[in-house]
PDB file of C-alpha atoms and ligand atoms in Angstrom:
ATOM      1  CA  MET O   1       7.833  -0.839  12.645  1.00  0.00           C
ATOM      2  CA  LYS O   2       6.214  -3.417  10.379  1.00  0.00           C
ATOM      3  CA  ILE O   3       4.058  -5.575  12.464  1.00  0.00           C
ATOM      4  CA  VAL O   4       1.784  -8.608  11.742  1.00  0.00           C
ATOM      5  CA  LEU O   5      -0.803  -9.672  14.341  1.00  0.00           C
ATOM      6  CA  LEU O   6      -1.483 -13.372  13.892  1.00  0.00           C
ATOM      7  CA  GLY O   7      -3.997 -15.483  15.651  1.00  0.00           C
ATOM      8  CA  ALA O   8      -7.416 -17.360  15.291  1.00  0.00           C
ATOM      9  CA  PRO O   9     -10.562 -15.418  14.474  1.00  0.00           C
ATOM     10  CA  GLY O  10     -11.788 -13.690  17.685  1.00  0.00           C
ATOM     11  CA  CYS O  11      -8.208 -13.647  19.304  1.00  0.00           C
ATOM     12  CA  GLY O  12      -8.425  -9.888  19.628  1.00  0.00           C
ATOM     13  CA  LYS O  13      -6.286  -8.761  16.593  1.00  0.00           C
ATOM     14  CA  GLY O  14      -8.696  -5.983  15.560  1.00  0.00           C
ATOM     15  CA  THR O  15      -9.142  -4.558  19.095  1.00  0.00           C
ATOM     16  CA  HIS O  16      -5.382  -4.467  19.860  1.00  0.00           C
ATOM     17  CA  ALA O  17      -4.457  -3.277  16.306  1.00  0.00           C
ATOM     18  CA  GLN O  18      -6.738  -0.268  16.894  1.00  0.00           C
ATOM     19  CA  ARG O  19      -5.043   0.690  20.162  1.00  0.00           C
ATOM     20  CA  LEU O  20      -1.515   0.052  18.671  1.00  0.00           C
ATOM     21  CA  THR O  21      -2.219   2.280  15.782  1.00  0.00           C
ATOM     22  CA  THR O  22      -2.851   5.269  18.106  1.00  0.00           C
ATOM     23  CA  GLU O  23       0.002   4.361  20.378  1.00  0.00           C
ATOM     24  CA  LEU O  24       2.699   3.776  17.614  1.00  0.00           C
ATOM     25  CA  GLY O  25       1.311   6.284  15.100  1.00  0.00           C
ATOM     26  CA  ILE O  26       1.229   3.858  12.186  1.00  0.00           C
ATOM     27  CA  PRO O  27      -1.790   2.706  10.140  1.00  0.00           C
ATOM     28  CA  HIS O  28      -3.940  -0.345  10.942  1.00  0.00           C
ATOM     29  CA  VAL O  29      -4.316  -2.404   7.703  1.00  0.00           C
ATOM     30  CA  SER O  30      -7.150  -4.942   8.196  1.00  0.00           C
ATOM     31  CA  THR O  31      -8.033  -7.074   5.213  1.00  0.00           C
ATOM     32  CA  GLY O  32     -11.377  -7.981   6.906  1.00  0.00           C
ATOM     33  CA  ASP O  33     -12.265  -4.268   7.162  1.00  0.00           C
ATOM     34  CA  ILE O  34     -11.274  -3.590   3.499  1.00  0.00           C
ATOM     35  CA  PHE O  35     -13.501  -6.443   2.356  1.00  0.00           C
ATOM     36  CA  ARG O  36     -16.328  -5.396   4.539  1.00  0.00           C
ATOM     37  CA  GLN O  37     -16.106  -1.828   3.224  1.00  0.00           C
ATOM     38  CA  ASN O  38     -16.345  -3.166  -0.319  1.00  0.00           C
ATOM     39  CA  LEU O  39     -19.507  -5.133   0.736  1.00  0.00           C
ATOM     40  CA  LYS O  40     -21.123  -2.076   2.244  1.00  0.00           C
ATOM     41  CA  GLU O  41     -20.367  -0.001  -0.856  1.00  0.00           C
ATOM     42  CA  GLN O  42     -21.510  -2.830  -3.131  1.00  0.00           C
ATOM     43  CA  THR O  43     -18.408  -2.496  -5.293  1.00  0.00           C
ATOM     44  CA  GLU O  44     -17.689  -5.141  -7.959  1.00  0.00           C
ATOM     45  CA  LEU O  45     -15.257  -6.738  -5.459  1.00  0.00           C
ATOM     46  CA  GLY O  46     -17.873  -6.612  -2.790  1.00  0.00           C
ATOM     47  CA  LYS O  47     -20.481  -8.464  -4.917  1.00  0.00           C
ATOM     48  CA  GLN O  48     -17.817 -11.080  -5.810  1.00  0.00           C
ATOM     49  CA  ILE O  49     -16.799 -11.769  -2.183  1.00  0.00           C
ATOM     50  CA  ALA O  50     -20.172 -11.451  -0.352  1.00  0.00           C
ATOM     51  CA  GLY O  51     -20.818 -15.292  -0.364  1.00  0.00           C
ATOM     52  CA  ILE O  52     -17.261 -16.140   0.587  1.00  0.00           C
ATOM     53  CA  LEU O  53     -17.326 -13.813   3.584  1.00  0.00           C
ATOM     54  CA  ALA O  54     -20.766 -15.038   4.737  1.00  0.00           C
ATOM     55  CA  LYS O  55     -19.506 -18.651   4.856  1.00  0.00           C
ATOM     56  CA  GLY O  56     -16.214 -17.845   6.531  1.00  0.00           C
ATOM     57  CA  ASP O  57     -14.222 -19.027   3.610  1.00  0.00           C
ATOM     58  CA  LEU O  58     -11.074 -17.155   2.455  1.00  0.00           C
ATOM     59  CA  VAL O  59     -11.060 -14.726  -0.463  1.00  0.00           C
ATOM     60  CA  SER O  60      -8.532 -15.874  -3.078  1.00  0.00           C
ATOM     61  CA  ASP O  61      -4.810 -15.243  -2.450  1.00  0.00           C
ATOM     62  CA  GLU O  62      -4.529 -13.485  -5.782  1.00  0.00           C
ATOM     63  CA  ILE O  63      -7.132 -10.806  -4.901  1.00  0.00           C
ATOM     64  CA  THR O  64      -6.074 -10.425  -1.310  1.00  0.00           C
ATOM     65  CA  VAL O  65      -2.400 -10.005  -2.138  1.00  0.00           C
ATOM     66  CA  ALA O  66      -3.000  -7.442  -4.749  1.00  0.00           C
ATOM     67  CA  ILE O  67      -5.151  -5.315  -2.387  1.00  0.00           C
ATOM     68  CA  VAL O  68      -2.586  -5.563   0.458  1.00  0.00           C
ATOM     69  CA  ARG O  69       0.321  -4.726  -1.916  1.00  0.00           C
ATOM     70  CA  ASP O  70      -1.489  -1.674  -3.155  1.00  0.00           C
ATOM     71  CA  ARG O  71      -2.396  -0.574   0.364  1.00  0.00           C
ATOM     72  CA  LEU O  72       1.157  -1.030   1.761  1.00  0.00           C
ATOM     73  CA  SER O  73       2.629   0.912  -1.018  1.00  0.00           C
ATOM     74  CA  ARG O  74       0.934   4.107  -0.013  1.00  0.00           C
ATOM     75  CA  ASP O  75       2.784   6.923   1.727  1.00  0.00           C
ATOM     76  CA  ASP O  76       1.223   6.418   5.193  1.00  0.00           C
ATOM     77  CA  CYS O  77       2.785   2.908   5.415  1.00  0.00           C
ATOM     78  CA  LYS O  78       6.380   4.184   4.893  1.00  0.00           C
ATOM     79  CA  ASN O  79       7.273   4.174   8.538  1.00  0.00           C
ATOM     80  CA  GLY O  80       5.430   0.958   9.309  1.00  0.00           C
ATOM     81  CA  TYR O  81       1.992  -0.570   9.809  1.00  0.00           C
ATOM     82  CA  ILE O  82      -0.033  -3.061  11.665  1.00  0.00           C
ATOM     83  CA  LEU O  83      -1.317  -5.767   9.579  1.00  0.00           C
ATOM     84  CA  ASP O  84      -4.433  -7.481  11.031  1.00  0.00           C
ATOM     85  CA  GLY O  85      -5.831 -10.566   9.186  1.00  0.00           C
ATOM     86  CA  PHE O  86      -3.147 -10.797   6.624  1.00  0.00           C
ATOM     87  CA  PRO O  87      -1.309 -13.029   5.776  1.00  0.00           C
ATOM     88  CA  ARG O  88      -3.688 -15.865   6.303  1.00  0.00           C
ATOM     89  CA  SER O  89      -1.994 -18.570   4.071  1.00  0.00           C
ATOM     90  CA  LEU O  90       1.507 -19.538   3.180  1.00  0.00           C
ATOM     91  CA  VAL O  91       1.002 -18.203  -0.301  1.00  0.00           C
ATOM     92  CA  GLN O  92       0.138 -14.805   1.152  1.00  0.00           C
ATOM     93  CA  ALA O  93       3.012 -14.866   3.581  1.00  0.00           C
ATOM     94  CA  GLU O  94       5.486 -15.773   0.782  1.00  0.00           C
ATOM     95  CA  ALA O  95       4.031 -12.939  -1.384  1.00  0.00           C
ATOM     96  CA  LEU O  96       4.462 -10.443   1.456  1.00  0.00           C
ATOM     97  CA  GLU O  97       8.046 -11.471   1.948  1.00  0.00           C
ATOM     98  CA  SER O  98       8.703 -10.885  -1.764  1.00  0.00           C
ATOM     99  CA  PHE O  99       7.747  -7.241  -1.617  1.00  0.00           C
ATOM    100  CA  ASP O 100       8.308  -6.072   2.032  1.00  0.00           C
ATOM    101  CA  LYS O 101      10.376  -6.848   5.085  1.00  0.00           C
ATOM    102  CA  LEU O 102       8.566  -7.236   8.489  1.00  0.00           C
ATOM    103  CA  ASP O 103      10.004  -6.433  11.867  1.00  0.00           C
ATOM    104  CA  VAL O 104       7.908  -8.678  14.040  1.00  0.00           C
ATOM    105  CA  VAL O 105       4.954 -11.083  14.019  1.00  0.00           C
ATOM    106  CA  VAL O 106       2.957 -11.320  17.204  1.00  0.00           C
ATOM    107  CA  ASN O 107       0.951 -14.420  17.499  1.00  0.00           C
ATOM    108  CA  ILE O 108      -1.912 -13.880  20.063  1.00  0.00           C
ATOM    109  CA  ASP O 109      -2.498 -17.184  21.690  1.00  0.00           C
ATOM    110  CA  VAL O 110      -6.091 -17.946  22.869  1.00  0.00           C
ATOM    111  CA  ASP O 111      -7.859 -21.259  23.461  1.00  0.00           C
ATOM    112  CA  TYR O 112     -10.765 -22.181  21.262  1.00  0.00           C
ATOM    113  CA  ASP O 113     -13.350 -22.248  24.138  1.00  0.00           C
ATOM    114  CA  THR O 114     -12.572 -18.579  24.893  1.00  0.00           C
ATOM    115  CA  ILE O 115     -12.791 -17.660  21.204  1.00  0.00           C
ATOM    116  CA  ILE O 116     -16.308 -19.273  20.708  1.00  0.00           C
ATOM    117  CA  LYS O 117     -17.581 -17.427  23.829  1.00  0.00           C
ATOM    118  CA  ARG O 118     -16.066 -14.228  22.494  1.00  0.00           C
ATOM    119  CA  ILE O 119     -17.388 -14.473  18.976  1.00  0.00           C
ATOM    120  CA  SER O 120     -20.924 -15.526  19.994  1.00  0.00           C
ATOM    121  CA  GLY O 121     -21.260 -12.418  22.003  1.00  0.00           C
ATOM    122  CA  ARG O 122     -19.711 -10.097  19.454  1.00  0.00           C
ATOM    123  CA  ARG O 123     -21.700  -7.201  17.910  1.00  0.00           C
ATOM    124  CA  PHE O 124     -20.507  -5.047  15.089  1.00  0.00           C
ATOM    125  CA  CYS O 125     -21.252  -1.475  14.123  1.00  0.00           C
ATOM    126  CA  PRO O 126     -21.641  -1.151  10.308  1.00  0.00           C
ATOM    127  CA  LYS O 127     -21.142   2.620  10.520  1.00  0.00           C
ATOM    128  CA  CYS O 128     -17.876   3.068  12.476  1.00  0.00           C
ATOM    129  CA  SER O 129     -16.674  -0.558  12.349  1.00  0.00           C
ATOM    130  CA  GLY O 130     -16.474  -0.821  16.117  1.00  0.00           C
ATOM    131  CA  THR O 131     -16.685  -4.292  17.694  1.00  0.00           C
ATOM    132  CA  PHE O 132     -18.283  -4.776  21.064  1.00  0.00           C
ATOM    133  CA  HIS O 133     -19.149  -7.683  23.442  1.00  0.00           C
ATOM    134  CA  VAL O 134     -22.769  -8.031  24.565  1.00  0.00           C
ATOM    135  CA  SER O 135     -21.426  -8.195  28.215  1.00  0.00           C
ATOM    136  CA  HIS O 136     -20.459  -4.481  27.862  1.00  0.00           C
ATOM    137  CA  LEU O 137     -23.642  -3.333  26.114  1.00  0.00           C
ATOM    138  CA  THR O 138     -26.910  -2.235  27.524  1.00  0.00           C
ATOM    139  CA  SER O 139     -28.747  -1.963  24.168  1.00  0.00           C
ATOM    140  CA  ASP O 140     -28.194  -2.700  20.488  1.00  0.00           C
ATOM    141  CA  THR O 141     -26.972   0.810  19.790  1.00  0.00           C
ATOM    142  CA  CYS O 142     -23.307   1.560  19.100  1.00  0.00           C
ATOM    143  CA  PRO O 143     -21.769   3.319  22.053  1.00  0.00           C
ATOM    144  CA  VAL O 144     -19.481   5.225  19.783  1.00  0.00           C
ATOM    145  CA  CYS O 145     -21.630   6.498  16.962  1.00  0.00           C
ATOM    146  CA  GLY O 146     -25.215   5.613  17.821  1.00  0.00           C
ATOM    147  CA  ASP O 147     -25.852   3.346  14.837  1.00  0.00           C
ATOM    148  CA  THR O 148     -27.666  -0.011  15.254  1.00  0.00           C
ATOM    149  CA  LEU O 149     -25.341  -2.888  16.055  1.00  0.00           C
ATOM    150  CA  ILE O 150     -25.547  -6.104  14.084  1.00  0.00           C
ATOM    151  CA  ILE O 151     -24.146  -9.614  14.203  1.00  0.00           C
ATOM    152  CA  ARG O 152     -21.626 -10.055  11.423  1.00  0.00           C
ATOM    153  CA  SER O 153     -22.785 -12.758   9.040  1.00  0.00           C
ATOM    154  CA  ASP O 154     -19.432 -14.594   9.542  1.00  0.00           C
ATOM    155  CA  ASP O 155     -19.919 -14.473  13.380  1.00  0.00           C
ATOM    156  CA  ARG O 156     -22.885 -16.805  13.058  1.00  0.00           C
ATOM    157  CA  GLU O 157     -22.289 -20.311  14.445  1.00  0.00           C
ATOM    158  CA  GLU O 158     -21.932 -22.234  11.231  1.00  0.00           C
ATOM    159  CA  ALA O 159     -19.496 -19.670   9.796  1.00  0.00           C
ATOM    160  CA  VAL O 160     -17.425 -19.450  12.999  1.00  0.00           C
ATOM    161  CA  ARG O 161     -16.981 -23.319  12.945  1.00  0.00           C
ATOM    162  CA  ASN O 162     -15.810 -23.043   9.328  1.00  0.00           C
ATOM    163  CA  ARG O 163     -13.485 -20.104  10.134  1.00  0.00           C
ATOM    164  CA  LEU O 164     -11.854 -22.089  12.888  1.00  0.00           C
ATOM    165  CA  GLU O 165     -11.232 -25.055  10.531  1.00  0.00           C
ATOM    166  CA  VAL O 166      -9.862 -22.753   7.843  1.00  0.00           C
ATOM    167  CA  TYR O 167      -7.612 -21.238  10.518  1.00  0.00           C
ATOM    168  CA  GLU O 168      -6.342 -24.664  11.583  1.00  0.00           C
ATOM    169  CA  SER O 169      -5.603 -25.945   8.059  1.00  0.00           C
ATOM    170  CA  THR O 170      -4.471 -22.698   6.340  1.00  0.00           C
ATOM    171  CA  THR O 171      -3.417 -20.011   8.705  1.00  0.00           C
ATOM    172  CA  LYS O 172      -1.890 -21.878  11.679  1.00  0.00           C
ATOM    173  CA  PRO O 173       1.154 -23.099   9.651  1.00  0.00           C
ATOM    174  CA  LEU O 174       2.201 -19.468   9.534  1.00  0.00           C
ATOM    175  CA  ILE O 175       3.280 -19.772  13.162  1.00  0.00           C
ATOM    176  CA  ASP O 176       6.172 -22.185  12.107  1.00  0.00           C
ATOM    177  CA  PHE O 177       6.876 -20.113   8.972  1.00  0.00           C
ATOM    178  CA  TYR O 178       7.593 -16.947  11.047  1.00  0.00           C
ATOM    179  CA  ARG O 179       9.311 -18.919  13.815  1.00  0.00           C
ATOM    180  CA  GLN O 180      11.774 -20.307  11.360  1.00  0.00           C
ATOM    181  CA  ARG O 181      12.491 -16.685  10.181  1.00  0.00           C
ATOM    182  CA  GLY O 182      13.069 -15.574  13.801  1.00  0.00           C
ATOM    183  CA  LEU O 183      10.305 -12.995  13.612  1.00  0.00           C
ATOM    184  CA  LEU O 184       7.822 -14.761  15.856  1.00  0.00           C
ATOM    185  CA  LYS O 185       6.688 -13.488  19.334  1.00  0.00           C
ATOM    186  CA  THR O 186       3.866 -15.015  21.379  1.00  0.00           C
ATOM    187  CA  ALA O 187       1.538 -12.978  23.590  1.00  0.00           C
ATOM    188  CA  LYS O 188      -1.160 -14.688  25.763  1.00  0.00           C
ATOM    189  CA  GLY O 189      -4.499 -13.374  24.773  1.00  0.00           C
ATOM    190  CA  ASP O 190      -6.989 -15.105  27.155  1.00  0.00           C
ATOM    191  CA  GLY O 191      -7.036 -12.486  29.946  1.00  0.00           C
ATOM    192  CA  THR O 192      -8.769  -9.176  30.032  1.00  0.00           C
ATOM    193  CA  VAL O 193      -8.354  -6.710  27.162  1.00  0.00           C
ATOM    194  CA  GLU O 194      -5.987  -4.618  29.358  1.00  0.00           C
ATOM    195  CA  GLU O 195      -3.836  -7.619  30.261  1.00  0.00           C
ATOM    196  CA  ASN O 196      -3.738  -9.014  26.735  1.00  0.00           C
ATOM    197  CA  TYR O 197      -2.722  -5.560  25.377  1.00  0.00           C
ATOM    198  CA  ALA O 198      -0.001  -5.316  28.015  1.00  0.00           C
ATOM    199  CA  ASN O 199       1.275  -8.736  26.897  1.00  0.00           C
ATOM    200  CA  ILE O 200       1.519  -7.427  23.329  1.00  0.00           C
ATOM    201  CA  LEU O 201       3.395  -4.292  24.293  1.00  0.00           C
ATOM    202  CA  LYS O 202       5.782  -6.365  26.265  1.00  0.00           C
ATOM    203  CA  VAL O 203       6.750  -8.544  23.316  1.00  0.00           C
ATOM    204  CA  LEU O 204       6.995  -5.550  21.059  1.00  0.00           C
ATOM    205  CA  LYS O 205       9.590  -3.834  23.317  1.00  0.00           C
TER     206      LYS O 205
HETATM  207  P1  LIG Q   1     -11.556 -10.834   9.592  1.00  0.00           P
HETATM  208  O1  LIG Q   1     -12.273  -9.576   9.931  1.00  0.00           O
HETATM  209  O2  LIG Q   1     -10.063 -10.574   9.572  1.00  0.00           O
HETATM  210  O3  LIG Q   1     -12.026 -12.011  10.468  1.00  0.00           O
HETATM  211  O4  LIG Q   1     -11.990 -11.099   8.159  1.00  0.00           O
HETATM  212  C1  LIG Q   1     -13.238 -11.353   7.783  1.00  0.00           C
HETATM  213  C2  LIG Q   1     -13.345 -12.156   6.503  1.00  0.00           C
HETATM  214  O5  LIG Q   1     -12.601 -11.574   5.389  1.00  0.00           O
HETATM  215  C3  LIG Q   1     -12.655 -13.627   6.575  1.00  0.00           C
HETATM  216  O6  LIG Q   1     -13.462 -14.543   7.245  1.00  0.00           O
HETATM  217  C4  LIG Q   1     -12.349 -13.853   5.081  1.00  0.00           C
HETATM  218  O7  LIG Q   1     -13.527 -14.346   4.441  1.00  0.00           O
HETATM  219  C5  LIG Q   1     -11.997 -12.482   4.629  1.00  0.00           C
HETATM  220  N1  LIG Q   1     -10.514 -12.290   4.745  1.00  0.00           N
HETATM  221  C6  LIG Q   1      -9.956 -11.396   5.622  1.00  0.00           C
HETATM  222  N2  LIG Q   1      -8.595 -11.416   5.492  1.00  0.00           N
HETATM  223  C7  LIG Q   1      -8.317 -12.329   4.482  1.00  0.00           C
HETATM  224  C8  LIG Q   1      -7.140 -12.837   3.930  1.00  0.00           C
HETATM  225  N3  LIG Q   1      -5.973 -12.481   4.347  1.00  0.00           N
HETATM  226  N4  LIG Q   1      -7.237 -13.785   3.089  1.00  0.00           N
HETATM  227  C9  LIG Q   1      -8.411 -14.241   2.593  1.00  0.00           C
HETATM  228  N5  LIG Q   1      -9.570 -13.848   3.043  1.00  0.00           N
HETATM  229  C10 LIG Q   1      -9.573 -12.831   4.050  1.00  0.00           C
END
């Protein structure tokens, strides 16, 4: 099954994609994770995009599409994948349509107040890429691998405001794009993680 998870930053795409990947046995392809890995390894791409990510702006469509196209052409994506964070613009959606055929696009619907509360309490593990909320933590140590948790630079207030603006202007139009193609399903995402995940499974059935 070829699935896109759509939704504003902080809607839970990454969390649910990680569970879906285990449940469905197909890879989780997150452009945000790919970019962060490049930052961490200080690759040429990493150096080029560091400032863009810190501000919460989008990496160019050209770079992003080339990376995703290459990733989806690998063997492990033959039977499907869960795309998280891509596409994020009409140009990216049209490019994806030109080289692959999706089965379903799930829009995770969450109001902005909830998103801001979630992102401001979010902590990230640079070692295992886990994301946690302060309300579930007792220290700044990753409960999975023990590394020290950090606040992602793009989770800082100024960047979050910018990411929500970019979402409104550039990514939100994809809801209509996929609705017109009969691919869109909507799952409410403002309950608990369990409830939200159950909503996603329901629309995938
Ligand atoms: P995410 O973890 O999906 O929120 O992505 C983190 C950051 O990576 C975003 O704020 C963008 O700077 C960049 N990014 C991720 N996916 C894309 C994309 N599809 N197009 C452009 N930039 C992206």
